[in-house]
XYZ file of C-alpha atoms in Angstrom:
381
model
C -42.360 -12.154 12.799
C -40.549 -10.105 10.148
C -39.807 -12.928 7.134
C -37.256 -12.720 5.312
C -39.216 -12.610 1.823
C -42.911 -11.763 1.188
C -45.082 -11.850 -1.559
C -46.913 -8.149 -2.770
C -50.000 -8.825 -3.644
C -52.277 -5.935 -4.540
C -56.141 -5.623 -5.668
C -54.921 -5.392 -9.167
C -53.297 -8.640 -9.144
C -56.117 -10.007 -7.438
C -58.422 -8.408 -10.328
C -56.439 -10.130 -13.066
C -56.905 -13.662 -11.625
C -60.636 -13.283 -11.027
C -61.092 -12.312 -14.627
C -59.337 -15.537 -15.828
C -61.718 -17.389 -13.078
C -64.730 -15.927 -15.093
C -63.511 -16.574 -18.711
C -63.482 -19.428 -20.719
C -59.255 -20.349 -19.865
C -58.067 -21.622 -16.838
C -55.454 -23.658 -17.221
C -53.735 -23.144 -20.707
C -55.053 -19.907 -22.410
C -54.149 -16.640 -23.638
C -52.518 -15.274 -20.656
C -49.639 -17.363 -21.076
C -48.529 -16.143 -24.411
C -48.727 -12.336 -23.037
C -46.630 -13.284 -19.845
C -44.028 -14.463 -22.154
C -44.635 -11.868 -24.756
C -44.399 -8.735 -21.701
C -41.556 -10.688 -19.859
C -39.246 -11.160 -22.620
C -39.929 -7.657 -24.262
C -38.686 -6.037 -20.786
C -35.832 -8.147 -20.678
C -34.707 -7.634 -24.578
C -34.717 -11.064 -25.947
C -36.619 -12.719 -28.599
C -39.030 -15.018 -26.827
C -40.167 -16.424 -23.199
C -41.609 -19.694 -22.121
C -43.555 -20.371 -19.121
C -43.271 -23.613 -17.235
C -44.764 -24.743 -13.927
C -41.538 -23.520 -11.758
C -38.036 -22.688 -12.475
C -36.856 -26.089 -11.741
C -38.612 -27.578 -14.199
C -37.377 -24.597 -16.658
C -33.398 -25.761 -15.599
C -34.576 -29.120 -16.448
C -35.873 -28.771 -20.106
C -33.806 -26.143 -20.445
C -30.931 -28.886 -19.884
C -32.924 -30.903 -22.158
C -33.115 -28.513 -24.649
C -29.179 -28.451 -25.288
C -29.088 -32.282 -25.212
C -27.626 -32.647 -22.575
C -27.621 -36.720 -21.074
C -25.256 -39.557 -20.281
C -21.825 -38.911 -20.720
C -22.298 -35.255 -20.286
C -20.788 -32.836 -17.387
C -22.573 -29.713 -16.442
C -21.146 -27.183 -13.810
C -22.745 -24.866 -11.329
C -22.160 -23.187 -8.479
C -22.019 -24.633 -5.133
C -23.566 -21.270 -3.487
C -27.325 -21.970 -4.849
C -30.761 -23.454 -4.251
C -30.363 -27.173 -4.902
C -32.040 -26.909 -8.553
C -29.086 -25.578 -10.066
C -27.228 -28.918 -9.957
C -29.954 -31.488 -9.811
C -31.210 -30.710 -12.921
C -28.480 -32.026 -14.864
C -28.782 -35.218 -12.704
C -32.304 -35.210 -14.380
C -30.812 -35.628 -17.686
C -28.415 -38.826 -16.662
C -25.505 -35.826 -16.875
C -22.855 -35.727 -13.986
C -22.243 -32.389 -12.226
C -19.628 -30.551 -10.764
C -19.232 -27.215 -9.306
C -16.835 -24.179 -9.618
C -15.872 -22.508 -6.570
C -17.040 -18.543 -5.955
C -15.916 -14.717 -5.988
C -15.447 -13.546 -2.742
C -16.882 -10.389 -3.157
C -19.682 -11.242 -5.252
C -20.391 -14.577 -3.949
C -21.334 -15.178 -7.746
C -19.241 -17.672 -9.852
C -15.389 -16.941 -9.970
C -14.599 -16.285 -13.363
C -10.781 -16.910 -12.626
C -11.487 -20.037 -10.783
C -13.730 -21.154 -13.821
C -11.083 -20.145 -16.262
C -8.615 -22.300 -14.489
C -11.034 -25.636 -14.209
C -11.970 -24.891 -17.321
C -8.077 -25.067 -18.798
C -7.502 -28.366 -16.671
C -10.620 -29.735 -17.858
C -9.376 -29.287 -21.379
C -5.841 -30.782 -21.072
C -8.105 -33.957 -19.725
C -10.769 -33.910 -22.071
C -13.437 -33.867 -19.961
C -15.311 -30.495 -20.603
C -18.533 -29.150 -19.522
C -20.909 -29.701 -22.430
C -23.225 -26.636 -20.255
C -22.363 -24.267 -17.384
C -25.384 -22.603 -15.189
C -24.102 -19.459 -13.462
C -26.327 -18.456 -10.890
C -26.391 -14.559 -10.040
C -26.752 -15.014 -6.093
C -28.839 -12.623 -4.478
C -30.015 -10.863 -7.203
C -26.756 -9.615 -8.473
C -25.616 -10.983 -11.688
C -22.687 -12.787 -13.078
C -20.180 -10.964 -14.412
C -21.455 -13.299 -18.080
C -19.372 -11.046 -20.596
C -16.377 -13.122 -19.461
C -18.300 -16.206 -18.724
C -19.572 -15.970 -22.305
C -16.079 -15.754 -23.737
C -14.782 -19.080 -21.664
C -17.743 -21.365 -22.872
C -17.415 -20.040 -26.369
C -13.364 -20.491 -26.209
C -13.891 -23.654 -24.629
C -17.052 -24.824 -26.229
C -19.919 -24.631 -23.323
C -23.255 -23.825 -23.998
C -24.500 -21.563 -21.165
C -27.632 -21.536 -19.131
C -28.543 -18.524 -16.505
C -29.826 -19.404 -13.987
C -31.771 -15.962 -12.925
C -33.791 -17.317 -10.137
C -32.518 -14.539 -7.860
C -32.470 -11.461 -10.504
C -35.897 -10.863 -12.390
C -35.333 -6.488 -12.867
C -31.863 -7.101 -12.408
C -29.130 -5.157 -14.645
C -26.103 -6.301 -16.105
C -23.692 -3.779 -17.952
C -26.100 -1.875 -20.439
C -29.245 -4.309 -20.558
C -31.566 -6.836 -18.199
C -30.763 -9.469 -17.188
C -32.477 -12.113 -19.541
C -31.532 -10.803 -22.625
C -28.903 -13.448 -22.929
C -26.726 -11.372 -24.401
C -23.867 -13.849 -23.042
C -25.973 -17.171 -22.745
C -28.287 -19.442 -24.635
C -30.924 -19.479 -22.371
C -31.837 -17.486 -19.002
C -34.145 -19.175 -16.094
C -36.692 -16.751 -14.053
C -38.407 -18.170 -10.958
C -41.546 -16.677 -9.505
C -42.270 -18.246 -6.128
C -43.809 -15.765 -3.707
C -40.507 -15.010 -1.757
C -39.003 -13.437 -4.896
C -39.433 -10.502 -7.052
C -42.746 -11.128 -8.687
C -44.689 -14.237 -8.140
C -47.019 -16.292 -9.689
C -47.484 -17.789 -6.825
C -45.293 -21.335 -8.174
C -43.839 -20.683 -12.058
C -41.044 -20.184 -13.922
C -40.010 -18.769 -17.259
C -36.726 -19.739 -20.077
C -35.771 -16.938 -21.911
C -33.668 -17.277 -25.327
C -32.897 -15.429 -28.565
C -32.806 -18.608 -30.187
C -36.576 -20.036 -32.018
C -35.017 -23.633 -32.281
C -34.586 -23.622 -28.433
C -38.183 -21.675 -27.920
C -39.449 -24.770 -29.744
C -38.315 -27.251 -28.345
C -38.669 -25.831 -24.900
C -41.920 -25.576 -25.726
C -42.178 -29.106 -26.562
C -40.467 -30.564 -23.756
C -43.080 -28.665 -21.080
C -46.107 -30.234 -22.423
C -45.462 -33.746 -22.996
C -42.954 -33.698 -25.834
C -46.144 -32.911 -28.544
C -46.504 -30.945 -31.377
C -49.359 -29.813 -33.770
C -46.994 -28.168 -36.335
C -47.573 -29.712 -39.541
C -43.505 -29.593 -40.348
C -43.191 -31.931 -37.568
C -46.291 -34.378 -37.997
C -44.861 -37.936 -39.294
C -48.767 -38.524 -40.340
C -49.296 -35.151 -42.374
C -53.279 -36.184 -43.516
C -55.314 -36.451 -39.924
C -57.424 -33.524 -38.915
C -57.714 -30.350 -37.143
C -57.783 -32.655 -33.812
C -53.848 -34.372 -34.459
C -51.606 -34.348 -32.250
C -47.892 -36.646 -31.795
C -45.455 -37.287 -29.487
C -42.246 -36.569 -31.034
C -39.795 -36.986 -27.872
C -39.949 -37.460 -24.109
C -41.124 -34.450 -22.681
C -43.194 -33.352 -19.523
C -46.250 -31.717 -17.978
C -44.877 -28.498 -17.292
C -47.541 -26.182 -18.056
C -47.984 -22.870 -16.318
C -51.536 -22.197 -16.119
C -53.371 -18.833 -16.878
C -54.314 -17.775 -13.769
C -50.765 -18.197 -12.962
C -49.873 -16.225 -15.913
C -52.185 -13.782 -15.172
C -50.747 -12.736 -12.209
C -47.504 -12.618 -13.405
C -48.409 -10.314 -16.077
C -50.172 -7.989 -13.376
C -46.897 -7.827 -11.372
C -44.960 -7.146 -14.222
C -46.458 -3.934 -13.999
C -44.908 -3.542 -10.604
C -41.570 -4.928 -10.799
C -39.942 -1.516 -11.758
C -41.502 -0.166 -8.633
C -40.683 -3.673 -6.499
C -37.248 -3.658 -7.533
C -36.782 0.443 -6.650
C -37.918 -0.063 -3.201
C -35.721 -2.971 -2.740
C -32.831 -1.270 -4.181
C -33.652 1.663 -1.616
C -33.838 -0.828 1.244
C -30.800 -2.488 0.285
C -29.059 1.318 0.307
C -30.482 1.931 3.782
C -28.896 -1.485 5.346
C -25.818 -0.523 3.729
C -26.114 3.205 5.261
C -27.528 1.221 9.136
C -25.131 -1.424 9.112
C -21.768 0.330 8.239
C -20.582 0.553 11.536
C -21.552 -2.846 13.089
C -18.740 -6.316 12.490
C -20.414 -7.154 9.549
C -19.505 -7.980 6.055
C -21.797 -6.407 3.777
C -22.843 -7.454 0.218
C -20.591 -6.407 -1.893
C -21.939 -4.970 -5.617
C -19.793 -5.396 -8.812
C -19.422 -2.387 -10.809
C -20.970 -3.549 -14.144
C -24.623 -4.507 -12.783
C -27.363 -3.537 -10.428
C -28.678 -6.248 -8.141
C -32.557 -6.928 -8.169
C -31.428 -7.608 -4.238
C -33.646 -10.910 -3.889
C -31.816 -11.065 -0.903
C -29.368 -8.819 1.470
C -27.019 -11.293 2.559
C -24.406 -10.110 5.107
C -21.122 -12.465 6.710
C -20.187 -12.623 10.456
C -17.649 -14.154 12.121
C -18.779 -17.512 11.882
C -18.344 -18.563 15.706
C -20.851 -15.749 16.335
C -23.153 -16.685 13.714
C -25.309 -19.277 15.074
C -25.439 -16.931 18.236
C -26.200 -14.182 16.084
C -28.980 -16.367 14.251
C -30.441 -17.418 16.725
C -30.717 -14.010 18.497
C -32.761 -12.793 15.785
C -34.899 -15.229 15.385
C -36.222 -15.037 19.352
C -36.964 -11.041 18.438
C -39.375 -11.947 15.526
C -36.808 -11.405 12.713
C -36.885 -13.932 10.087
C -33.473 -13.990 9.097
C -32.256 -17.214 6.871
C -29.051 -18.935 5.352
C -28.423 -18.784 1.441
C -26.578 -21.513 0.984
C -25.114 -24.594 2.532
C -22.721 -25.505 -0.355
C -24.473 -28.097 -2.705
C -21.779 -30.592 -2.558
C -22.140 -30.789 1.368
C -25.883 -32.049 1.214
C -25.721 -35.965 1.977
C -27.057 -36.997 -1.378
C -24.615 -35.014 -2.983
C -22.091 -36.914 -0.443
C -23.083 -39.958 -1.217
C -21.817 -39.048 -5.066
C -18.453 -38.794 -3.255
C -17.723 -34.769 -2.791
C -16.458 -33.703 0.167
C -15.515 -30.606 2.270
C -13.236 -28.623 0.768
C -13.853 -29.035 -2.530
C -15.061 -25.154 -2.349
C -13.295 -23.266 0.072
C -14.726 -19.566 -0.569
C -18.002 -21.303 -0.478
C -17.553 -22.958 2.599
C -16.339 -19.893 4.288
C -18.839 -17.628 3.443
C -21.788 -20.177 4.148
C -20.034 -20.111 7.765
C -20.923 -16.802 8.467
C -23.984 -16.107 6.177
C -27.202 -14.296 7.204
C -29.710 -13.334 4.879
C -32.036 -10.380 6.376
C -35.105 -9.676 5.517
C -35.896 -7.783 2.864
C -39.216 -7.621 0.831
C -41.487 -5.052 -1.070
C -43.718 -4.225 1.597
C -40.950 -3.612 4.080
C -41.227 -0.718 6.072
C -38.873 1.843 6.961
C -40.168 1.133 10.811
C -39.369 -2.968 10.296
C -36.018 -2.536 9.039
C -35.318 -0.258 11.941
C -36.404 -2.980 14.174
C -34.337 -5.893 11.538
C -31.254 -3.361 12.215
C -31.744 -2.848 16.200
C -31.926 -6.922 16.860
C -28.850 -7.307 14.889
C -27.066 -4.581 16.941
C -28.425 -6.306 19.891
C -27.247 -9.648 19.068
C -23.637 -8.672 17.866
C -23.416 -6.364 20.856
């Protein structure tokens, strides 16, 4: 079978982890603080920190801005199920703005509007997590401008877009945000194999992000209520968590951080060539904004949805391992048993109808798209 994401791992990678097997740091070592170092210097922003996965970086990245009881954080519905439960970590309620049609990213003009009712009832986000579907980003220029009119912090949430562009810089130089999440499992850009990353401009944040993955402790002597122990102190200053990234983790995510112009190219070029195979077929294509390139984690394309399960299906009995990006949140049953219902989203809802992510990976070969493009002309013939 043809997956729909694959890891690219190559004897330099390997190389890297091996020499962390043979040193004297395994789990928390110097690899770590190069990952971040590398990662947040190719992404423009002051500093990165590494947690076990990116869930656990929306969750202390939550954390990190306070926010708890009493609070409201909104996401979108079209997203991997982290988005919105991590502000049900916190104690915080959640709620979701609806998405572009085009894009399939956040609508700014739906936010603006739920934003400007929220106001008039005094119940405002206290955070808002954009996600950039697909690998494209968020059009966060005028994202930025709503939460700082209507005073939202903002959180990224980059899972999709590690290499990605957005107007003149990377995505994760939050530019437009407070803080910017990276994941790293194996079916997107570069892996770690499971890992994560928060990127922000701000050193309070790094801090306390810092902090919150690894128990809530500190050795800095500002922050020591018992100043006169030794070399071997330690305290507890807040409920935190074991988040740790290890280094051989780290490791490997620094090696393929020396690939990801390259990964990101060829899926770029891939992406071009479905665009170029699949013009003439009853597809909708994915649709790119004109102030960003897409790191195209995925290549998500819409049929008409009484054909899609059809379609789906099709392609899945010739070996291609197409998927679905995303059921809307709200429609999960826990989420149901908060009391949303269908409808709440309806551009969401539509497009889930008729989505079908194809495969797209690295390693891809001209040959296996060939084969991912004659299936799907099969299938909607």
């Amino acid at each position: 079978m043809i997956p729909y994401g694959r890891q690219s791992i190559s004897e330099e990678d390997i190389a890297a982890v091996v020499a962390v097997l043979r040193s004297d740091w395994i789990t928390q070592g110097p690899c770590i603080d190069a990952f971040e170092r590398a990662l947040a210097a190719y992404c423009g922003v002051a500093h990165g920190v590494a947690v076990a996965n990116a869930t656990a970086a929306l969750h202390i990245a939550c954390l990190a801005l306070g926010v708890g009881p009493g609070d409201w954080v909104w996401t979108s519905p079209n997203t991997f199920l982290a988005s919105a439960n991590c502000a049900l970590y916190c104690g915080a309620q959640v709620d979701f703005v609806d998405i572009d049609p085009l894009t399939y990213n956040i609508s700014v003009a739906a936010l603006e509007e739920k934003l400007r009712q929220a106001s008039l009832h005094g119940v405002l986000p206290a955070v808002l997590i954009p996600v950039h579907f697909a690998g494209q980003s968020c059009d966060m220029k005028a994202i930025g401008a709503l939460a700082r009119q209507y005073g939202c912090k903002v959180i990224e949430d980059a899972s999709h877009a590690v290499g990605a562009d957005y107007q003149a810089g990377k995505v994760g130089n939050c530019a437009f945000s407070d803080m910017t999440v990276f994941s790293f499992h194996p079916v997107k850009i570069l892996t770690t194999a499971e890992g994560g990353m928060v990127m922000t401009n701000s050193a309070a944040l790094r801090q306390a992000l810092q902090r919150l993955r690894s128990h809530g402790m500190t050795r800095d002597p500002a922050d020591l209520q018992n100043k006169h122990e030794g070399a071997w102190y330690y305290e507890q200053i807040e409920l935190g968590y074991n988040y740790r990234i290890t280094d051989l983790q780290a490791a490997l995510g620094l090696s393929q951080l020396a690939s990801l112009g390259k990964f990101v190219a060829r899926r770029r070029e891939l992406a071009a060539r479905y665009d170029r195979l699949l013009a003439d077929l009853p597809l909708v294509l994915p649709r790119q904004a004109e102030y960003g390139r897409s790191a195209y984690h995925l290549y998500p394309v819409w049929v008409a949805f009484e054909r899609r399960r059809v379609v789906f299906d099709a392609l899945r009995a010739q070996g291609i391992g197409a998927n679905v990006h995303y059921l809307p949140v709200y429609l999960q049953p826990y989420y149901r048993t908060l009391g949303f219902r269908a409808g709440k989203c309806p551009q969401a809802e539509h497009f889930y109808r008729g989505a079908i992510s194809l495969p797209l990976f690295y390693s891809m070969t001209d040959d296996e798209q060939d084969q991912v493009v004659a299936a799907l002309s099969n299938a909607l013939a």
